[in-house]
Amino acid sequence: MLIPLIGVLFLLLILFYAFVWKPAALKPIPSFPVKYPHDKNKALEKDWYDVAVVGSGPSGATCGYFLGKLGWKCLILEKKKFPRDKYCGDAVCKTAIELLQEMGIYEKLLKENKAHVADSGGLCSPGGLSYVGRSKEEYGEIPAAIACKRIHLDEAIAMAAKRMGADLKEECAVSNAIFDKETGLWTIQLEESDRQFKARVLVCADGAPSRLAIQLGIVSRPPDSISSRAYVEANTHKFKADGLVFYPKDLLPGYAALFRHPGDELNYCVYIIPGNPKCTTETLPYWHDQLMKSDPNISRALGPDFKIERMKAASLRLGGEKRSFDNHVIVVGDAAGMIDPMTGEGIHHAMDGGKLAAIFLDEALNHGNYDKEVMAIYHQRWMDKFGSDFKWSMVFCQLLYRFPILLDAATMAIHRKGDKFLVRWADIMTGRVPKINMLKPEYSVTITFELLRLLLFRLIGKSPIKEKKN
């Protein structure tokens, strides 16, 4: 029964991929009337900002960096003072690394020993099959990922934006933003302060809770997921790889992971992904603690004498919001749900979305129109670039939850084909390459073949993988 069912699912997916609907192109900005013709004059003396960005995480600070680079008067409001922490898995994937290089941050992080380049990494499937390979030879100069604590990463991006000309103001928690239709300006008010700032366009980049976007009526739902983080003290564990993702069957479609930081410190994290009624945001502390004790692969990696800090947690907004715009305002990063619902990966989508937002706002400011219909173009652009792939992540999430054996088959395929296949698999899983590529024959046919082999091995009671020394 299992084989025909999975075969039908793959057939349906492949047919949909062959005839996938393409969205109609939106009108270019020049087709809209000009309402603020003087805005494009960057030399004009103004008592307001062209753009005010609320939040200086990876999305807001990246947006501010590129707006500053393009010559616009940009304000970034950060509620805390740097350096400040953010609970996260700390894995920064290749797309984000390329942006860090473009911003002149990457080499500095490595030189200051604030980031660790990942080479050896892999996965452990629900059935206990595992593969650890190396990626440096395949990726070359830019690695598959680095591990960088958010206390370092966020500050580095924010300071780069400041150097580029953005006006970064720390310890400025925003309480409200009011739009004046007469002047076409936002007034941004601060908590416990009489100070106010005015701006033509508002960017909400205030993280997964998205308090400002909810207040403005753009976002209506609360965050729908959660992740944990706890650092493991150096030289107290037995973990030898740079990064490993564990897929315990009972946690699916969620997962746990270990990532190595400079100095042999580890980040142990657990991601709760919606879809499993046994795994909810309330059960995160249970899974975080239980997996360290009961999962044989995680407990073996940590060893008997590991020392770990108290668990911390952060909410996640997955899968993209239906609307990330309104008159004179856009939403970016975690606030807009730019987090892959299959992996919980959000840093590189946030940075990619931040740069895309800056390029769009450059066009809008040069044209002088910020009506809702214009700002909708921004939403469509990020959906076209990576957001529309989130629906495929949701499909694959539920497929893996219902049929964990597919992850076992994928691990077998990686084991048989080696590091080159692992690298291509990693590109898809991290969202660098769209999930829809999983339907290509090189993946779907290969994994289906391994699935049949796995079922045969289980039928005859034989181990499907002969362990290799990596």
Short mmCIF file of C-alpha atoms in Angstrom, two decimals, residues 1-414:
data_model
loop_
_atom_site.label_atom_id
_atom_site.label_comp_id
_atom_site.label_asym_id
_atom_site.label_seq_id
_atom_site.Cartn_x
_atom_site.Cartn_y
_atom_site.Cartn_z
CA MET A 1 0.00 0.00 0.00
CA LEU A 2 2.86 2.38 0.84
CA ILE A 3 4.64 2.10 -2.51
CA PRO A 4 1.59 2.89 -4.74
CA LEU A 5 0.59 5.75 -2.45
CA ILE A 6 4.01 7.39 -2.57
CA GLY A 7 4.19 6.73 -6.32
CA VAL A 8 0.88 8.54 -6.85
CA LEU A 9 2.04 11.48 -4.72
CA PHE A 10 5.24 11.85 -6.72
CA LEU A 11 3.33 11.53 -10.00
CA LEU A 12 0.90 14.29 -8.98
CA LEU A 13 3.72 16.55 -7.91
CA ILE A 14 5.66 15.98 -11.13
CA LEU A 15 2.54 16.70 -13.21
CA PHE A 16 1.94 19.92 -11.27
CA TYR A 17 5.58 20.89 -11.74
CA ALA A 18 5.26 20.34 -15.49
CA PHE A 19 2.21 22.62 -15.69
CA VAL A 20 2.94 24.96 -12.78
CA TRP A 21 1.05 28.26 -12.96
CA LYS A 22 3.10 31.38 -13.55
CA PRO A 23 1.83 34.64 -11.99
CA ALA A 24 1.07 37.53 -14.29
CA ALA A 25 3.66 40.31 -14.33
CA LEU A 26 2.72 43.46 -12.42
CA LYS A 27 2.79 46.90 -13.95
CA PRO A 28 6.16 48.65 -13.72
CA ILE A 29 6.33 51.64 -11.34
CA PRO A 30 6.54 54.26 -14.17
CA SER A 31 2.98 53.35 -15.20
CA PHE A 32 1.66 54.91 -11.96
CA PRO A 33 1.10 58.69 -11.59
CA VAL A 34 3.77 60.80 -9.88
CA LYS A 35 2.55 62.23 -6.55
CA TYR A 36 5.76 63.49 -4.94
CA PRO A 37 7.94 64.74 -7.81
CA HIS A 38 10.59 66.33 -5.56
CA ASP A 39 11.37 63.17 -3.58
CA LYS A 40 13.90 62.01 -6.16
CA ASN A 41 16.06 65.05 -5.44
CA LYS A 42 18.51 63.61 -2.89
CA ALA A 43 20.24 66.97 -2.41
CA LEU A 44 16.99 68.64 -1.29
CA GLU A 45 17.03 69.77 2.36
CA LYS A 46 14.29 67.88 4.24
CA ASP A 47 13.20 67.74 7.85
CA TRP A 48 12.07 64.14 7.35
CA TYR A 49 13.66 60.87 6.28
CA ASP A 50 13.06 59.23 2.93
CA VAL A 51 12.72 55.88 4.72
CA ALA A 52 12.40 54.92 8.38
CA VAL A 53 13.24 51.29 9.19
CA VAL A 54 11.89 49.92 12.48
CA GLY A 55 14.22 47.13 13.62
CA SER A 56 17.88 46.51 12.85
CA GLY A 57 18.02 42.74 12.54
CA PRO A 58 19.42 41.19 9.34
CA SER A 59 16.49 42.38 7.18
CA GLY A 60 16.18 45.95 8.50
CA ALA A 61 19.92 46.61 8.68
CA THR A 62 20.51 45.14 5.21
CA CYS A 63 17.72 47.33 3.83
CA GLY A 64 19.27 50.35 5.55
CA TYR A 65 22.73 49.48 4.23
CA PHE A 66 21.64 49.44 0.59
CA LEU A 67 19.41 52.51 0.96
CA GLY A 68 22.42 54.35 2.38
CA LYS A 69 24.58 53.08 -0.44
CA LEU A 70 22.02 54.37 -2.94
CA GLY A 71 22.20 57.81 -1.33
CA TRP A 72 18.83 58.02 0.44
CA LYS A 73 18.24 59.58 3.84
CA CYS A 74 17.47 56.49 5.90
CA LEU A 75 16.67 56.12 9.60
CA ILE A 76 17.07 52.79 11.46
CA LEU A 77 15.44 52.52 14.89
CA GLU A 78 16.70 49.72 17.18
CA LYS A 79 14.95 49.18 20.51
CA LYS A 80 18.06 47.82 22.28
CA LYS A 81 21.72 48.79 22.43
CA PHE A 82 24.34 46.81 20.54
CA PRO A 83 25.70 44.29 21.15
CA ARG A 84 22.41 42.56 21.84
CA ASP A 85 21.47 38.89 21.57
CA LYS A 86 18.87 37.10 19.44
CA TYR A 87 17.94 33.45 20.00
CA CYS A 88 18.58 31.53 16.80
CA GLY A 89 20.22 28.43 15.32
CA ASP A 90 23.08 30.73 14.19
CA ALA A 91 23.57 28.95 10.84
CA VAL A 92 24.22 31.49 8.07
CA CYS A 93 23.82 29.96 4.60
CA LYS A 94 25.56 30.72 1.33
CA THR A 95 23.16 33.39 0.00
CA ALA A 96 23.61 35.41 3.20
CA ILE A 97 27.39 34.88 3.08
CA GLU A 98 27.47 36.39 -0.41
CA LEU A 99 25.62 39.44 0.90
CA LEU A 100 28.00 39.69 3.86
CA GLN A 101 30.88 39.69 1.38
CA GLU A 102 29.19 42.40 -0.67
CA MET A 103 28.81 44.49 2.47
CA GLY A 104 32.44 43.98 3.52
CA ILE A 105 31.54 42.05 6.70
CA TYR A 106 32.38 38.41 6.01
CA GLU A 107 36.18 38.52 6.18
CA LYS A 108 36.04 40.74 9.27
CA LEU A 109 33.86 38.22 11.12
CA LEU A 110 36.29 35.43 10.28
CA LYS A 111 39.36 37.49 11.16
CA GLU A 112 37.90 38.40 14.56
CA ASN A 113 37.06 34.72 15.19
CA LYS A 114 33.34 35.49 15.44
CA ALA A 115 32.31 32.99 12.75
CA HIS A 116 33.21 29.37 12.03
CA VAL A 117 33.26 28.06 8.45
CA ALA A 118 31.38 24.77 8.12
CA ASP A 119 33.03 22.03 6.08
CA SER A 120 31.98 18.68 7.53
CA GLY A 121 28.23 18.30 7.88
CA GLY A 122 25.28 16.09 7.13
CA LEU A 123 22.09 14.58 8.51
CA CYS A 124 20.68 11.75 10.56
CA SER A 125 17.37 10.34 9.30
CA PRO A 126 14.31 9.18 11.31
CA GLY A 127 15.42 5.57 10.81
CA GLY A 128 18.88 6.28 12.20
CA LEU A 129 20.69 6.36 8.86
CA SER A 130 23.35 9.05 8.71
CA TYR A 131 25.88 10.68 6.43
CA VAL A 132 28.56 13.23 7.18
CA GLY A 133 30.44 14.67 4.22
CA ARG A 134 32.57 17.65 3.27
CA SER A 135 31.53 20.64 1.20
CA LYS A 136 34.60 22.87 0.75
CA GLU A 137 35.81 21.16 -2.41
CA GLU A 138 32.35 21.43 -3.97
CA TYR A 139 31.56 25.03 -2.97
CA GLY A 140 34.99 26.60 -3.34
CA GLU A 141 35.63 30.07 -1.94
CA ILE A 142 32.16 30.66 -0.49
CA PRO A 143 31.21 27.87 1.96
CA ALA A 144 27.84 26.21 2.33
CA ALA A 145 27.39 27.85 5.73
CA ILE A 146 29.04 29.52 8.68
CA ALA A 147 28.04 29.54 12.32
CA CYS A 148 27.91 33.06 13.74
CA LYS A 149 26.22 34.13 16.95
CA ARG A 150 23.53 36.72 16.37
CA ILE A 151 25.07 38.96 19.01
CA HIS A 152 27.96 39.36 16.54
CA LEU A 153 26.13 39.09 13.20
CA ASP A 154 23.37 41.63 13.86
CA GLU A 155 25.79 44.22 15.20
CA ALA A 156 28.14 43.76 12.24
CA ILE A 157 25.35 44.36 9.70
CA ALA A 158 23.90 47.32 11.63
CA MET A 159 27.30 49.01 11.91
CA ALA A 160 27.92 48.43 8.20
CA ALA A 161 24.62 50.21 7.49
CA LYS A 162 25.72 53.07 9.73
CA ARG A 163 29.06 53.36 7.91
CA MET A 164 27.17 53.45 4.62
CA GLY A 165 25.22 56.52 5.77
CA ALA A 166 22.08 55.17 7.47
CA ASP A 167 21.18 57.03 10.66
CA LEU A 168 21.19 54.24 13.26
CA LYS A 169 19.56 55.16 16.57
CA GLU A 170 19.82 52.59 19.36
CA GLU A 171 17.59 52.27 22.43
CA CYS A 172 14.65 53.63 20.46
CA ALA A 173 11.66 51.35 21.00
CA VAL A 174 8.81 52.36 18.70
CA SER A 175 5.37 52.62 20.26
CA ASN A 176 3.31 53.82 17.30
CA ALA A 177 3.42 55.12 13.73
CA ILE A 178 0.77 57.50 12.39
CA PHE A 179 0.33 58.38 8.72
CA ASP A 180 -0.75 61.89 7.68
CA LYS A 181 -2.51 61.78 4.31
CA GLU A 182 -2.19 65.56 3.87
CA THR A 183 1.62 65.60 4.02
CA GLY A 184 2.20 62.01 2.94
CA LEU A 185 4.48 61.47 5.94
CA TRP A 186 4.69 59.01 8.80
CA THR A 187 5.21 60.20 12.37
CA ILE A 188 7.04 57.55 14.38
CA GLN A 189 6.60 57.77 18.14
CA LEU A 190 8.87 56.19 20.77
CA GLU A 191 8.09 54.47 24.05
CA GLU A 192 8.75 56.59 27.16
CA SER A 193 10.00 59.50 25.08
CA ASP A 194 8.69 62.67 23.48
CA ARG A 195 11.02 62.30 20.50
CA GLN A 196 9.36 61.78 17.13
CA PHE A 197 10.66 61.10 13.64
CA LYS A 198 9.02 61.72 10.28
CA ALA A 199 9.50 59.68 7.12
CA ARG A 200 7.99 59.31 3.67
CA VAL A 201 8.07 55.49 3.74
CA LEU A 202 7.95 53.14 6.71
CA VAL A 203 9.65 49.72 6.77
CA CYS A 204 8.47 47.29 9.47
CA ALA A 205 11.38 44.98 10.27
CA ASP A 206 10.60 44.33 13.91
CA GLY A 207 10.92 40.54 13.96
CA ALA A 208 8.56 37.57 14.14
CA PRO A 209 6.12 39.09 16.69
CA SER A 210 5.62 41.87 14.10
CA ARG A 211 4.05 44.18 16.65
CA LEU A 212 4.07 47.30 14.46
CA ALA A 213 2.77 45.52 11.34
CA ILE A 214 -0.05 44.00 13.44
CA GLN A 215 -0.80 47.41 14.93
CA LEU A 216 -1.08 48.87 11.43
CA GLY A 217 -3.43 46.08 10.34
CA ILE A 218 -1.08 44.62 7.72
CA VAL A 219 -0.33 41.38 9.58
CA SER A 220 -3.20 39.69 11.40
CA ARG A 221 -1.93 36.35 12.71
CA PRO A 222 0.47 35.59 15.59
CA PRO A 223 3.75 33.70 15.08
CA ASP A 224 3.06 30.03 14.38
CA SER A 225 6.24 28.26 15.44
CA ILE A 226 9.17 28.33 17.84
CA SER A 227 12.80 27.26 18.19
CA SER A 228 15.18 26.71 21.07
CA ARG A 229 18.83 27.55 21.57
CA ALA A 230 21.38 26.47 24.14
CA TYR A 231 25.16 26.73 23.91
CA VAL A 232 27.26 23.69 24.83
CA GLU A 233 30.53 24.50 26.56
CA ALA A 234 33.72 23.83 24.56
CA ASN A 235 35.67 20.63 25.24
CA THR A 236 32.81 19.01 27.17
CA HIS A 237 31.17 17.22 24.22
CA LYS A 238 32.03 14.48 21.70
CA PHE A 239 30.75 16.19 18.52
CA LYS A 240 33.28 16.04 15.68
CA ALA A 241 31.44 17.56 12.68
CA ASP A 242 30.76 21.24 11.93
CA GLY A 243 27.01 20.80 11.61
CA LEU A 244 24.50 17.98 11.76
CA VAL A 245 20.71 17.97 11.40
CA PHE A 246 18.76 15.28 13.26
CA TYR A 247 15.26 14.18 12.21
CA PRO A 248 13.77 12.23 15.14
CA LYS A 249 10.61 10.53 13.90
CA ASP A 250 8.38 11.80 16.72
CA LEU A 251 9.51 15.40 16.18
CA LEU A 252 8.79 15.54 12.43
CA PRO A 253 8.32 17.78 10.52
CA GLY A 254 10.54 19.54 13.06
CA TYR A 255 14.18 18.72 13.70
CA ALA A 256 17.13 19.23 16.03
CA ALA A 257 20.62 20.39 15.08
CA LEU A 258 24.15 20.91 16.36
CA PHE A 259 26.35 23.66 14.90
CA ARG A 260 29.98 24.30 15.79
CA HIS A 261 31.12 27.81 16.71
CA PRO A 262 34.70 29.10 16.99
CA GLY A 263 36.57 27.64 19.95
CA ASP A 264 34.69 24.29 19.90
CA GLU A 265 31.49 25.75 21.40
CA LEU A 266 28.24 24.22 20.06
CA ASN A 267 24.76 25.54 19.42
CA TYR A 268 22.14 22.90 20.22
CA CYS A 269 18.74 23.88 18.84
CA VAL A 270 15.32 22.32 18.30
CA TYR A 271 12.79 23.60 15.76
CA ILE A 272 9.07 22.95 16.13
CA ILE A 273 7.47 23.00 12.67
CA PRO A 274 3.62 23.04 12.44
CA GLY A 275 1.89 19.86 11.31
CA ASN A 276 2.50 17.38 14.14
CA PRO A 277 -0.21 17.58 16.86
CA LYS A 278 2.25 16.16 19.41
CA CYS A 279 4.76 18.95 18.78
CA THR A 280 3.46 22.40 19.63
CA THR A 281 5.07 25.61 20.86
CA GLU A 282 4.13 24.62 24.43
CA THR A 283 5.99 21.30 24.16
CA LEU A 284 9.32 22.83 23.07
CA PRO A 285 10.97 22.57 26.54
CA TYR A 286 10.04 18.88 26.67
CA TRP A 287 11.52 18.08 23.26
CA HIS A 288 14.62 20.21 23.88
CA ASP A 289 15.45 18.27 27.06
CA GLN A 290 14.10 14.86 26.07
CA LEU A 291 16.06 14.54 22.83
CA MET A 292 19.36 15.12 24.61
CA LYS A 293 18.56 12.11 26.80
CA SER A 294 16.55 9.76 24.61
CA ASP A 295 17.77 10.27 21.04
CA PRO A 296 20.76 7.93 20.63
CA ASN A 297 22.45 10.03 17.96
CA ILE A 298 22.15 13.36 19.78
CA SER A 299 23.18 11.90 23.14
CA ARG A 300 26.17 10.17 21.52
CA ALA A 301 27.25 13.45 19.86
CA LEU A 302 27.01 15.33 23.15
CA GLY A 303 28.66 12.62 25.22
CA PRO A 304 28.19 11.87 28.93
CA ASP A 305 29.89 14.95 30.38
CA PHE A 306 28.63 17.86 28.27
CA LYS A 307 27.83 21.17 29.95
CA ILE A 308 24.96 23.16 28.47
CA GLU A 309 23.33 26.47 29.35
CA ARG A 310 19.65 26.96 30.13
CA MET A 311 17.34 26.77 27.09
CA LYS A 312 16.26 29.99 25.45
CA ALA A 313 13.50 30.26 22.84
CA ALA A 314 12.34 32.52 20.01
CA SER A 315 9.08 32.61 18.08
CA LEU A 316 8.98 32.05 14.32
CA ARG A 317 6.60 33.34 11.65
CA LEU A 318 6.71 30.81 8.81
CA GLY A 319 5.68 30.66 5.19
CA GLY A 320 5.23 34.31 4.19
CA GLU A 321 2.41 36.70 4.98
CA LYS A 322 -0.38 37.15 2.43
CA ARG A 323 0.25 40.90 2.48
CA SER A 324 3.45 42.76 3.33
CA PHE A 325 2.51 46.27 2.16
CA ASP A 326 0.09 49.16 2.45
CA ASN A 327 0.14 52.85 1.59
CA HIS A 328 3.67 54.17 2.17
CA VAL A 329 4.71 51.05 4.13
CA ILE A 330 6.28 47.62 3.55
CA VAL A 331 7.12 44.70 5.87
CA VAL A 332 10.40 42.75 5.60
CA GLY A 333 12.20 39.80 7.16
CA ASP A 334 10.70 37.70 9.96
CA ALA A 335 7.91 40.26 10.38
CA ALA A 336 6.72 39.35 6.85
CA GLY A 337 7.13 35.62 7.48
CA MET A 338 10.24 35.29 5.31
CA ILE A 339 11.11 31.99 7.03
CA ASP A 340 11.15 28.65 5.23
CA PRO A 341 8.37 26.50 6.78
CA MET A 342 10.36 23.32 6.14
CA THR A 343 13.59 24.31 7.88
CA GLY A 344 12.91 27.44 9.93
CA GLU A 345 15.76 29.10 7.99
CA GLY A 346 15.27 32.85 7.89
CA ILE A 347 18.58 34.76 7.98
CA HIS A 348 19.40 34.62 4.29
CA HIS A 349 15.78 35.22 3.26
CA ALA A 350 15.70 38.23 5.59
CA MET A 351 18.90 39.68 4.13
CA ASP A 352 17.83 38.90 0.56
CA GLY A 353 14.44 40.48 1.25
CA GLY A 354 16.11 43.52 2.84
CA LYS A 355 18.24 44.17 -0.24
CA LEU A 356 15.26 43.59 -2.55
CA ALA A 357 13.22 46.08 -0.47
CA ALA A 358 15.97 48.72 -0.76
CA ILE A 359 16.19 48.32 -4.54
CA PHE A 360 12.40 48.57 -4.84
CA LEU A 361 12.24 51.67 -2.61
CA ASP A 362 14.98 53.28 -4.71
CA GLU A 363 12.68 52.92 -7.73
CA ALA A 364 9.62 54.15 -5.81
CA LEU A 365 11.44 57.20 -4.39
CA ASN A 366 12.77 58.13 -7.81
CA HIS A 367 9.25 57.86 -9.21
CA GLY A 368 7.42 59.56 -6.31
CA ASN A 369 4.46 57.26 -5.68
CA TYR A 370 3.93 55.00 -2.63
CA ASP A 371 0.28 54.03 -3.00
CA LYS A 372 -0.81 50.54 -1.98
CA GLU A 373 -0.92 49.43 -5.63
CA VAL A 374 2.71 50.49 -6.05
CA MET A 375 3.90 48.86 -2.82
CA ALA A 376 2.22 45.63 -3.92
CA ILE A 377 4.98 45.31 -6.51
CA TYR A 378 7.48 44.81 -3.68
CA HIS A 379 5.38 41.97 -2.27
CA GLN A 380 5.13 40.26 -5.64
CA ARG A 381 8.88 40.59 -6.19
CA TRP A 382 9.92 38.80 -3.02
CA MET A 383 7.22 36.20 -3.53
CA ASP A 384 8.54 35.58 -7.06
CA LYS A 385 12.14 35.40 -5.85
CA PHE A 386 11.71 33.00 -2.91
CA GLY A 387 8.35 33.39 -1.15
CA SER A 388 6.29 31.34 -3.59
CA ASP A 389 8.57 28.37 -2.91
CA PHE A 390 7.32 28.28 0.68
CA LYS A 391 4.16 26.49 -0.40
CA TRP A 392 6.33 23.65 -1.70
CA SER A 393 8.14 23.59 1.62
CA MET A 394 4.77 23.08 3.31
CA VAL A 395 3.91 20.24 0.91
CA PHE A 396 7.22 18.48 1.53
CA CYS A 397 6.88 19.06 5.29
CA GLN A 398 3.63 17.16 5.43
CA LEU A 399 4.96 14.49 3.08
CA LEU A 400 7.96 13.84 5.35
CA TYR A 401 5.78 13.90 8.46
CA ARG A 402 3.44 11.28 7.02
CA PHE A 403 6.19 9.24 5.34
CA PRO A 404 9.44 9.54 7.36
CA ILE A 405 10.86 6.73 5.26
CA LEU A 406 11.39 9.31 2.49
CA LEU A 407 14.11 10.95 4.59
CA ASP A 408 15.68 7.52 5.11
CA ALA A 409 15.66 7.02 1.33
CA ALA A 410 17.15 10.49 0.76
CA THR A 411 19.94 9.67 3.23
CA MET A 412 20.63 6.46 1.35
CA ALA A 413 20.82 8.42 -1.91
CA ILE A 414 23.31 10.85 -0.36
#
